[in-house]
PDB file of C-alpha atoms in Angstrom:
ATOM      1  CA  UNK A  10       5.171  -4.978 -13.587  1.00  0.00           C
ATOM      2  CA  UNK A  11       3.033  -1.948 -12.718  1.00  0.00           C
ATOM      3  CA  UNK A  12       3.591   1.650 -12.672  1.00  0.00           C
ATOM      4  CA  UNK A  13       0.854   2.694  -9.937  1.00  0.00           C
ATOM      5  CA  UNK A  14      -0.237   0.690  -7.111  1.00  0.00           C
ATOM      6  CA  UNK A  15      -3.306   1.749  -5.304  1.00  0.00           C
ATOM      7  CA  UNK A  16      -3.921   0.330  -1.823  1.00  0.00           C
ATOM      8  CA  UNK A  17      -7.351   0.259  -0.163  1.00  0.00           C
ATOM      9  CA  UNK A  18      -7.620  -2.745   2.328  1.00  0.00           C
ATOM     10  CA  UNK A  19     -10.016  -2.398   5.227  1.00  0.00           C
ATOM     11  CA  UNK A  20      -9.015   0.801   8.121  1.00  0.00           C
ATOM     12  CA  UNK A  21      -6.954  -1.210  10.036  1.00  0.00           C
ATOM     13  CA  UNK A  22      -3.410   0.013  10.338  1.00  0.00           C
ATOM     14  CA  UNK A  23      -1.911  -3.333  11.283  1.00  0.00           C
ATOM     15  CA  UNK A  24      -3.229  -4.874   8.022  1.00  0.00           C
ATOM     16  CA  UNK A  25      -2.138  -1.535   5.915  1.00  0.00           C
ATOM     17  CA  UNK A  26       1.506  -2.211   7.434  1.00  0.00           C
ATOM     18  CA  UNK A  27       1.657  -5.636   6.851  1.00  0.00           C
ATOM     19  CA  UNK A  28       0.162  -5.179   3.181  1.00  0.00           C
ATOM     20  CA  UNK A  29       2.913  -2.133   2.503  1.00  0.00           C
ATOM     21  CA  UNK A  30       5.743  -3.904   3.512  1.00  0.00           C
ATOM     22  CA  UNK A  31       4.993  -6.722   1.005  1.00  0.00           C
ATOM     23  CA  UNK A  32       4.206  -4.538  -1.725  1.00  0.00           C
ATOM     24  CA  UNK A  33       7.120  -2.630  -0.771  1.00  0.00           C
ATOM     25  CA  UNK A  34       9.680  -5.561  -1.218  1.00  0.00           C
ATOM     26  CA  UNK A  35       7.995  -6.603  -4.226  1.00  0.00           C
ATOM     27  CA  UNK A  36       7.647  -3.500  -6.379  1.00  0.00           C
ATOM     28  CA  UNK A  37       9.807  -1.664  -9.023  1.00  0.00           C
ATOM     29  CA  UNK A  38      11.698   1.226  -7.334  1.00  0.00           C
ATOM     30  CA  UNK A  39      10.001   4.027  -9.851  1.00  0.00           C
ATOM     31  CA  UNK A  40       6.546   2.434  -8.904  1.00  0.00           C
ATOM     32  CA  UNK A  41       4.238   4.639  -7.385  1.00  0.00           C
ATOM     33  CA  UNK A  42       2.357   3.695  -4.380  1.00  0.00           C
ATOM     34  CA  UNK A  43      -0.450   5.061  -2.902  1.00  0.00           C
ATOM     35  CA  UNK A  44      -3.156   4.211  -0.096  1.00  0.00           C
ATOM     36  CA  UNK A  45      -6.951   5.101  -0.125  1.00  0.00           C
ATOM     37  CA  UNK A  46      -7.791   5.752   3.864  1.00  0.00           C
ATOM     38  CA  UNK A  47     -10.909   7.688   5.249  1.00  0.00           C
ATOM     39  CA  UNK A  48      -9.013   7.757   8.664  1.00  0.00           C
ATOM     40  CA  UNK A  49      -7.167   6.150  10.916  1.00  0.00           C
ATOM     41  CA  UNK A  50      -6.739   6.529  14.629  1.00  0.00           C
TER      42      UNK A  50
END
């Protein structure tokens, strides 16, 4: 039960994906979600 989920796994969009879609399923629908990426190809 969170209000604001903060991603930062390693700069590899495969493993941001995979990691999204769990959180995604997972989370309250008024959740916010956001990622921390310095770039990705």
């Amino acid at each position: 039960d969170c209000d604001w989920i903060i991603e930062a796994v390693a700069e590899n969009l495969e493993i941001k994906r995979g990691l999204l879609e769990k959180v995604d399923a997972l989370r309250r629908p008024d959740a916010l979600v956001t990622t921390n990426t310095s770039g990705l190809p």
